[in-house]
CSV table of C-alpha atoms (C1' of nucleotides) in Angstrom, one decimal:
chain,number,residue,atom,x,y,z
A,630,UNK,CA,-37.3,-74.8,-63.8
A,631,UNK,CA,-38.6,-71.6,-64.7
A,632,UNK,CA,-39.7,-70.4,-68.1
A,633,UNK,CA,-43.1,-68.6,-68.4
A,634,UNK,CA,-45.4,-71.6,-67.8
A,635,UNK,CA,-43.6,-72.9,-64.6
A,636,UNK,CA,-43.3,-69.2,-63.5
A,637,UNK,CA,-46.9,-68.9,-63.8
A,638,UNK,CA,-47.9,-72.3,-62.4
A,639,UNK,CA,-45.6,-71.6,-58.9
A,640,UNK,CA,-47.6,-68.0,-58.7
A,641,UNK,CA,-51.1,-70.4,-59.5
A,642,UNK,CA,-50.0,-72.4,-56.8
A,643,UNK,CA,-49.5,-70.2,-54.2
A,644,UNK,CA,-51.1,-67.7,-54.8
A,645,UNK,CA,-54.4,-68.5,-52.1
A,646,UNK,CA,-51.8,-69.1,-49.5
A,647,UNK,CA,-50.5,-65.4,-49.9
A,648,UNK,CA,-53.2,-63.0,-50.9
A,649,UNK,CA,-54.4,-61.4,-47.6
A,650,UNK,CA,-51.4,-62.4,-45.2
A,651,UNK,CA,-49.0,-60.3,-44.0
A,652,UNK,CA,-45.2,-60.5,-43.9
A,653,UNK,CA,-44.1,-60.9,-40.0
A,654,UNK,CA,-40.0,-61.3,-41.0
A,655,UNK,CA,-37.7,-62.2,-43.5
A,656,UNK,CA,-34.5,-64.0,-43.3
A,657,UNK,CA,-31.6,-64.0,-45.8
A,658,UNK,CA,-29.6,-67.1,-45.6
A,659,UNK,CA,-27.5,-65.8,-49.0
A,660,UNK,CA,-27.0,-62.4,-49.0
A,661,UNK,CA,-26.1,-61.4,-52.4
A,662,UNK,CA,-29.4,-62.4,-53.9
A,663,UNK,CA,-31.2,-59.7,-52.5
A,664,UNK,CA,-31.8,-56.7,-53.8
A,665,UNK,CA,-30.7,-53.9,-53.0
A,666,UNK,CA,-29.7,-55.4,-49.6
A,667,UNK,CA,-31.8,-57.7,-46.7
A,668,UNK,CA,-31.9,-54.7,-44.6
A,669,UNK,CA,-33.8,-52.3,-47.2
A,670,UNK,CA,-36.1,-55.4,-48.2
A,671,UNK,CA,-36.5,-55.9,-44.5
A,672,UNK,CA,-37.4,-52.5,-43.5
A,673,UNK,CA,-39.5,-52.3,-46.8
A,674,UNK,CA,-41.9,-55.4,-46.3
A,675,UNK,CA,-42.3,-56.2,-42.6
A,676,UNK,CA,-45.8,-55.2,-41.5
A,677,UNK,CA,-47.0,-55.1,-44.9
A,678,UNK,CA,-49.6,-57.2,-46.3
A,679,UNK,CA,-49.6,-59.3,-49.5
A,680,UNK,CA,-52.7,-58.0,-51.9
A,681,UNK,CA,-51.8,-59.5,-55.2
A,682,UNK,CA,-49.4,-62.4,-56.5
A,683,UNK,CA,-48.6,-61.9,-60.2
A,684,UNK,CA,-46.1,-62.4,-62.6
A,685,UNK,CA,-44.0,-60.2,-65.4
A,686,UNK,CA,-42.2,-62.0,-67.9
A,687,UNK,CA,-40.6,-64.8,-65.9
A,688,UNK,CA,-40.8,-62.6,-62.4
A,689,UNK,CA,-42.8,-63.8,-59.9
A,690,UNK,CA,-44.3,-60.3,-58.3
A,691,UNK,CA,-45.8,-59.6,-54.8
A,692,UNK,CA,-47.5,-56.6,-54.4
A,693,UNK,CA,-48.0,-55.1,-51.0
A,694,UNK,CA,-50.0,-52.6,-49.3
A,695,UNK,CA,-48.6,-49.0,-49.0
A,696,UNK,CA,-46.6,-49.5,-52.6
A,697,UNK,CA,-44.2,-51.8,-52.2
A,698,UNK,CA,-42.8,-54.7,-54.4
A,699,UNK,CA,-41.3,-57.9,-53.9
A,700,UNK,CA,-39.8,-59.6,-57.8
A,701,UNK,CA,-38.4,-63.3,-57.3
A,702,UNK,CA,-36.3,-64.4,-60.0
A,703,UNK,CA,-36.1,-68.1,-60.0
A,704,UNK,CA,-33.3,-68.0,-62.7
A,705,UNK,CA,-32.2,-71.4,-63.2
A,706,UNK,CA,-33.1,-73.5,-59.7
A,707,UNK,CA,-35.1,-71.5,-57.5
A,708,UNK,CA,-38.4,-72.6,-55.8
A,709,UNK,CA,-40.7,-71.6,-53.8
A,710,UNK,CA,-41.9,-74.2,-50.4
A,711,UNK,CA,-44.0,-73.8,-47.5
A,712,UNK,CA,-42.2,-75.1,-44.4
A,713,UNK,CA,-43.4,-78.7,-43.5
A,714,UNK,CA,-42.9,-79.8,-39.8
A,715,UNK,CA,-40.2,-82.3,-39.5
A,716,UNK,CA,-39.5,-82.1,-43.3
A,717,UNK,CA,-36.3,-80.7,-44.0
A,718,UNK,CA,-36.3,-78.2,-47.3
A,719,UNK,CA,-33.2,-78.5,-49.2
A,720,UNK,CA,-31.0,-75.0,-50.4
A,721,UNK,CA,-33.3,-72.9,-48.2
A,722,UNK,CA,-31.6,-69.5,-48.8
A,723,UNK,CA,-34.2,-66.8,-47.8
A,724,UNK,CA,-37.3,-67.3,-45.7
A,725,UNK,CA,-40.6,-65.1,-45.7
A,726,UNK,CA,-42.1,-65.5,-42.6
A,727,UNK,CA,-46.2,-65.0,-42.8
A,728,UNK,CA,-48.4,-63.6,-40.0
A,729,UNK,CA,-50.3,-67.1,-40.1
A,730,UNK,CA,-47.3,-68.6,-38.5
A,731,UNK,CA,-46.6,-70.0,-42.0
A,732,UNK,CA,-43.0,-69.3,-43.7
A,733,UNK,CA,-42.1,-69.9,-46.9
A,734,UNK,CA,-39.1,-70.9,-48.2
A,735,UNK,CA,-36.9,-69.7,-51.2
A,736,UNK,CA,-35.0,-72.8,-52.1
A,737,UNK,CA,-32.3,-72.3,-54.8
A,738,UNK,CA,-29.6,-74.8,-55.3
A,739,UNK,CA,-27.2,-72.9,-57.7
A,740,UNK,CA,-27.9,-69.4,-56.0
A,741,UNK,CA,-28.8,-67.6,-59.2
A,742,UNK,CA,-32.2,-66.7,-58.1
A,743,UNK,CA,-32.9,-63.1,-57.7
A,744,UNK,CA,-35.1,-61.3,-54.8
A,745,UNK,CA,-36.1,-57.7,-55.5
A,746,UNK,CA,-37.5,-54.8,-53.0
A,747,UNK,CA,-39.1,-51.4,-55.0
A,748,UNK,CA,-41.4,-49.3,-54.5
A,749,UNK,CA,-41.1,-48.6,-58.4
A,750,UNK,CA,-42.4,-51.7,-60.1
A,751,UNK,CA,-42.4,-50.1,-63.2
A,752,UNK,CA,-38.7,-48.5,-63.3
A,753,UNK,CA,-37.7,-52.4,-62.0
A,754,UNK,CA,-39.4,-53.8,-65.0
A,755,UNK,CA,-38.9,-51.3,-67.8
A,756,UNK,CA,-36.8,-53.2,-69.7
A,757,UNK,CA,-38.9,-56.3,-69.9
A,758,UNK,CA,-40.5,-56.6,-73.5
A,759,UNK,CA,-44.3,-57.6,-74.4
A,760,UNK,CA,-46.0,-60.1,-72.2
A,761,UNK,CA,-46.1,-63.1,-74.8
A,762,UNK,CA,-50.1,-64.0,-73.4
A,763,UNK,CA,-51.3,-60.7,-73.3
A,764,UNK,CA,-52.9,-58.1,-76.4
A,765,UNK,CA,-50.1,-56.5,-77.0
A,766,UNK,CA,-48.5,-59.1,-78.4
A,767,UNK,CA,-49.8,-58.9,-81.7
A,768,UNK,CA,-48.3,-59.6,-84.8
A,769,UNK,CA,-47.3,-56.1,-86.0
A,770,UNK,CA,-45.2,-56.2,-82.3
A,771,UNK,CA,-43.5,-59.3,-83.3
A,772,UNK,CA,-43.0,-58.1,-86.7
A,773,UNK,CA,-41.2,-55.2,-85.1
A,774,UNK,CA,-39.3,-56.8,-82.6
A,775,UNK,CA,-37.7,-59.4,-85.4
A,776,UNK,CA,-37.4,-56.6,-88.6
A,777,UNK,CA,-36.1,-54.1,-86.5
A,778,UNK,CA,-32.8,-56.2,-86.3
A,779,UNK,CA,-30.6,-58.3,-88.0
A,780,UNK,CA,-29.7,-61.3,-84.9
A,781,UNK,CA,-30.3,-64.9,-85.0
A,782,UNK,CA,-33.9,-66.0,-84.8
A,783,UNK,CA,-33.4,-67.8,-81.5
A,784,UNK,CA,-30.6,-65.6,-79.5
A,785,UNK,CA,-34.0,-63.1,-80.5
A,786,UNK,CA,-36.7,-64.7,-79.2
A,787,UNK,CA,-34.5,-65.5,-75.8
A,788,UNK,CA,-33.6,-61.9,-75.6
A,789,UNK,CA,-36.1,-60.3,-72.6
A,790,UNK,CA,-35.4,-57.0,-73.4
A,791,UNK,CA,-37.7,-58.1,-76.5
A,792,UNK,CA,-39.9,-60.8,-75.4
A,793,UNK,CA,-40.7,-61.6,-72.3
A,794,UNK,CA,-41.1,-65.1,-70.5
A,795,UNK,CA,-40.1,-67.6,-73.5
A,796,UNK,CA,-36.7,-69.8,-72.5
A,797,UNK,CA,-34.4,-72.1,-73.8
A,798,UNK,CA,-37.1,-74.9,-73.7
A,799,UNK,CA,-40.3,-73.0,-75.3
A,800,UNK,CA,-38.3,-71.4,-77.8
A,801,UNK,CA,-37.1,-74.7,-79.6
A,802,UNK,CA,-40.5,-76.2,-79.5
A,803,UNK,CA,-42.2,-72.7,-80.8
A,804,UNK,CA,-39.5,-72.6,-83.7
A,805,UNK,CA,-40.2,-76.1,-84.1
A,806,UNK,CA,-44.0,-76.1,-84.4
A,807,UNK,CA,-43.4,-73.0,-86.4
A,808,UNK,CA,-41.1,-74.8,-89.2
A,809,UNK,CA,-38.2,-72.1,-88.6
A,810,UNK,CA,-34.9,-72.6,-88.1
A,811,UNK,CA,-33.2,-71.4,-84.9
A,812,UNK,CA,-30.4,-69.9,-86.9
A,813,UNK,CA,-32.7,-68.3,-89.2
A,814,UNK,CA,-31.8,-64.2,-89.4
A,815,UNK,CA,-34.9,-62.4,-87.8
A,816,UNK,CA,-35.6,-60.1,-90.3
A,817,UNK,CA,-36.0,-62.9,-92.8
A,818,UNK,CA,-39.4,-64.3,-92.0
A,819,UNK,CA,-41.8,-63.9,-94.7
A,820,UNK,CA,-45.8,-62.8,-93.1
A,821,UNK,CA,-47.1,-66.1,-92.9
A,822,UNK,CA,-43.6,-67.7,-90.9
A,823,UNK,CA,-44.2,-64.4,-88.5
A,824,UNK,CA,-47.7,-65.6,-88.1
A,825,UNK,CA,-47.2,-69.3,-87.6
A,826,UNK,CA,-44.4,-68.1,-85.0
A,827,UNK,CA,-46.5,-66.1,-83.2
A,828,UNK,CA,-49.5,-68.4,-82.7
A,829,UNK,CA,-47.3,-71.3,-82.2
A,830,UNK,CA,-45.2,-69.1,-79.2
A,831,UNK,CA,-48.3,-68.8,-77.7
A,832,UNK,CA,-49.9,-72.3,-78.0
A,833,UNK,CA,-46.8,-73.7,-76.3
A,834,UNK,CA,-46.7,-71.5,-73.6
A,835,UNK,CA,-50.5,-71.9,-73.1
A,836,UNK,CA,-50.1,-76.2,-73.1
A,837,UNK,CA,-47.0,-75.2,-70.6
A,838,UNK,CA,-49.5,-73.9,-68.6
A,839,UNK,CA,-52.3,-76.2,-68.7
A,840,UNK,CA,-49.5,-78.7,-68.1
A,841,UNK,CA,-48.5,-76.7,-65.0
A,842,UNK,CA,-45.2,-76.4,-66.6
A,843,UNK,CA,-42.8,-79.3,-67.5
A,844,UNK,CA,-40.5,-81.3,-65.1
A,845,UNK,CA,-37.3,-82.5,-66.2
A,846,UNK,CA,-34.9,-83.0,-63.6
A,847,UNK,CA,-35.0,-82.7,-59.8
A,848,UNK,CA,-35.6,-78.8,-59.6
A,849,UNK,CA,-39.4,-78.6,-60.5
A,850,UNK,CA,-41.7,-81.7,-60.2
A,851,UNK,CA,-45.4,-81.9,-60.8
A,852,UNK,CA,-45.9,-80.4,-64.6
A,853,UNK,CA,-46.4,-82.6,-67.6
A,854,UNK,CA,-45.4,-80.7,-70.2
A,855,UNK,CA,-42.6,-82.5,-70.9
A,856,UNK,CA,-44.7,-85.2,-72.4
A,857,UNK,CA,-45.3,-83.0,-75.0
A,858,UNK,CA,-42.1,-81.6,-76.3
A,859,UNK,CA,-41.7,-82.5,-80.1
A,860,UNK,CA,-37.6,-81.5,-79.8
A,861,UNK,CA,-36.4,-80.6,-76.8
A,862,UNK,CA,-34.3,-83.5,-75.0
A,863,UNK,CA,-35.3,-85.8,-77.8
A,864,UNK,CA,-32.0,-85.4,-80.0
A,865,UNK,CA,-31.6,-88.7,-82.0
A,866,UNK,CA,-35.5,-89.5,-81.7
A,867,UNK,CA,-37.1,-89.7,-84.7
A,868,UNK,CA,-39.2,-86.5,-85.7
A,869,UNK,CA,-43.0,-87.0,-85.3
A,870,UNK,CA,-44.4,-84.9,-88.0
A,871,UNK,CA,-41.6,-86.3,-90.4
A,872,UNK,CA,-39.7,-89.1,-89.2
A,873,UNK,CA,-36.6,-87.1,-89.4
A,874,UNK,CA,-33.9,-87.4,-86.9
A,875,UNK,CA,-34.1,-85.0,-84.4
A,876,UNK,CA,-31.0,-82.9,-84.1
A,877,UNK,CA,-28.7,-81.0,-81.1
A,878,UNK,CA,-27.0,-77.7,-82.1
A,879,UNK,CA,-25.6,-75.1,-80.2
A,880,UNK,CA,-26.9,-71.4,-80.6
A,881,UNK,CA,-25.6,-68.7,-78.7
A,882,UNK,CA,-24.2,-71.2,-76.3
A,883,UNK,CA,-27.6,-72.8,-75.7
A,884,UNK,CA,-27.9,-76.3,-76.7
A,885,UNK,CA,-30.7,-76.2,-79.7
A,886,UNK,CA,-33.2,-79.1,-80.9
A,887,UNK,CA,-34.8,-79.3,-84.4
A,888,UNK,CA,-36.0,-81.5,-86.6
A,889,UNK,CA,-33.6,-80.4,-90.4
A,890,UNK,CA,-36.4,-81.5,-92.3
A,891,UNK,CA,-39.4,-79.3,-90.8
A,892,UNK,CA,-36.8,-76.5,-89.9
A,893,UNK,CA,-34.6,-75.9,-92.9
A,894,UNK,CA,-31.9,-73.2,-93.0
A,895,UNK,CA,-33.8,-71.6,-96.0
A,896,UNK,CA,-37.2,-70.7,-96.2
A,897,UNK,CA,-39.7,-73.3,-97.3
A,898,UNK,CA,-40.9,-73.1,-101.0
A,899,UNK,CA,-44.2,-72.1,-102.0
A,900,UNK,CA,-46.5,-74.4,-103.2
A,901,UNK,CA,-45.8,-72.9,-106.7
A,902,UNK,CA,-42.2,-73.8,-106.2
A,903,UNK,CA,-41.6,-69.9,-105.9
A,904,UNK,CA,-39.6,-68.8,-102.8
A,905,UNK,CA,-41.6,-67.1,-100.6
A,906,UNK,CA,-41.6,-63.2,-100.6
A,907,UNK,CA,-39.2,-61.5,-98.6
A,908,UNK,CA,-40.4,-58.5,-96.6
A,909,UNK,CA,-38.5,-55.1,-97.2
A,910,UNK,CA,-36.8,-54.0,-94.3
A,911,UNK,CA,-37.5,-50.7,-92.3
D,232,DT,C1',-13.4,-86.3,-64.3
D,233,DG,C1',-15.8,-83.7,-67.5
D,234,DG,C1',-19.8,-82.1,-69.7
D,235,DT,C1',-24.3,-80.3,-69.2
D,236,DA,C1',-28.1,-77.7,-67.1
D,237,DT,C1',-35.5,-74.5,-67.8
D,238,DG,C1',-31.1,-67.8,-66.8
D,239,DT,C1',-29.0,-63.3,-66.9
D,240,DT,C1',-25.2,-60.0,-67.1
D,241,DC,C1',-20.9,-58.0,-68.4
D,242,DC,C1',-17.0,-57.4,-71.3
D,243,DA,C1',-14.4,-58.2,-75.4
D,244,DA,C1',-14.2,-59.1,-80.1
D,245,DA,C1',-16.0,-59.1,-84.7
O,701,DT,C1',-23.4,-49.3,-83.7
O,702,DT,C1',-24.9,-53.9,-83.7
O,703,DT,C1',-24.2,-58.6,-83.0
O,704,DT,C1',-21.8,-62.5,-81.1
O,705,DG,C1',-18.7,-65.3,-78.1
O,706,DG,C1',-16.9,-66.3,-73.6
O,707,DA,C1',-16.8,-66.0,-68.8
O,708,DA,C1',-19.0,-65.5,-64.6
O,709,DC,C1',-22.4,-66.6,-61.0
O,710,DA,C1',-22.7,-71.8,-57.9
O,711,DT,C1',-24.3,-76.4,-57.6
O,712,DA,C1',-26.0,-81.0,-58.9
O,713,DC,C1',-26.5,-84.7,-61.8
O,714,DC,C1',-25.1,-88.4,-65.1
DNA sequence: TGGTATGTTCCAAA
DNA sequence: TTTTGGAACATACC
């Protein structure tokens, strides 16, 4: 489920229900996602009260009175649900208990999620690369980030060490809406590719969140946006800017949708027939 | 049964 | 040194 937009639509959503309360206990039903340990986090967060629910990159980030930090990773299954009486929430592996009598519930069916305690949020996030939404992201950043190196377009854009918040999902349908080819060497975009990349990363990710992120299996329910992929999940569709069959590759053992026709392995021609300039390299 | 999955990390190999 | 491939984490679904 989580990818920038879904990230940012679970923090949207409970957001109200945080800001203001205070955490009465916490309970670790999986161990080994918590960071450093459930005592520390315990000992760090009881008693403290909740002031601002963010997010950086695809971390979800509570920050607490007196300097503390709380970072959920969702990875590949986590949630977050309030308690319901009677209901029964399924994979319930940590719970935050609120001083409303409210507790919510980390839910995580594969385990991968990630619960962080710091007082440091900006040692925990250091190596987190530009926020995809915010200024900074500009297009002498992006230029950097892809000249600077020699990797496969998509491994790239994946990498959060570079980039921030864009997953297996967004990616193919920014490199798609971009005409680039996810195997495409980064440091071979001409201007106007790094440009159309860079407005079409964040047009996807801003429909993704207007769409309160997409829901494609049983993990996350309630976006749309998944009525508005152009490739992913649609391998054998027919292309709807060119009628092309949509194709499935693998890249950097992610499976990869594009359409051959609107993404081809070399760049696109100029209208003069001209290849298009290359940029030098640093 | 086997293949796949919206993520990240670590190690080995190229 | 940089980049890539594979495995690992753990579970559910088709």
């Amino acid at each position: 489920m989580p990818e920038l937009p879904e990230v940012e639509s679970v923090v949207r959503a409970h957001r109200d229900k945080l800001i203001g309360r205070r955490i009465a206990a916490f309970e670790s039903l999986w161990p080994r996602q918590v960071s450093p340990d459930v005592a520390s986090l315990r000992e760090g967060v009881c008693g403290r009260r909740i002031e601002a629910v963010s997010r950086r990159g695809k971390f979800i980030v509570l920050s607490l009175d007196g300097g503390a930090f709380v970072l959920v990773h969702l990875r590949m299954s986590g949630r977050f649900e309030w308690e319901e009486n009677g209901a029964e929430a399924s994979h319930v592996r940590a719970i935050f208990s609120l001083d409303d009598g409210r507790r919510l519930l980390f839910c995580d069916a594969r385990k991968f999620g990630r619960i962080i305690y710091t007082r440091d949020l900006s040692a925990t996030t250091a190596r987190l690369g530009v926020e995809l939404l915010s200024r900074a992201f500009t297009p002498e950043c992006l230029s950097d980030v892809l000249r600077r190196r020699a990797r496969r377009i998509k491994p790239l854009l994946l990498d959060q060490t570079q980039i921030a918040g864009l997953g297996n999902i967004y990616t193919d349908e920014s490199l798609f809406r971009a005409g680039i080819h996810p195997l495409r060497r980064s440091d071979s975009l001409s201007d106007a590719e790094l440009a159309r990349l860079r407005a079409a990363i964040r047009a996807v990710l801003r429909e993704g969140i207007r769409r309160n992120g997409a829901s494609i299996d049983w993990v996350y329910p309630g976006g749309s946006m998944q009525e508005a992929f152009r490739v992913y999940g649609r391998a054998g569709e027919a292309c709807d800017a060119c009628g092309e069959r949509i194709v499935s590759i693998r890249v950097g053992q992610r499976g990869t949708h594009l359409c051959p026709r609107c993404q081809p392995r070399q760049p696109r021609r100029t209208p003069r027939g001209r290849l298009s300039t290359r940029r030098r390299r640093r």
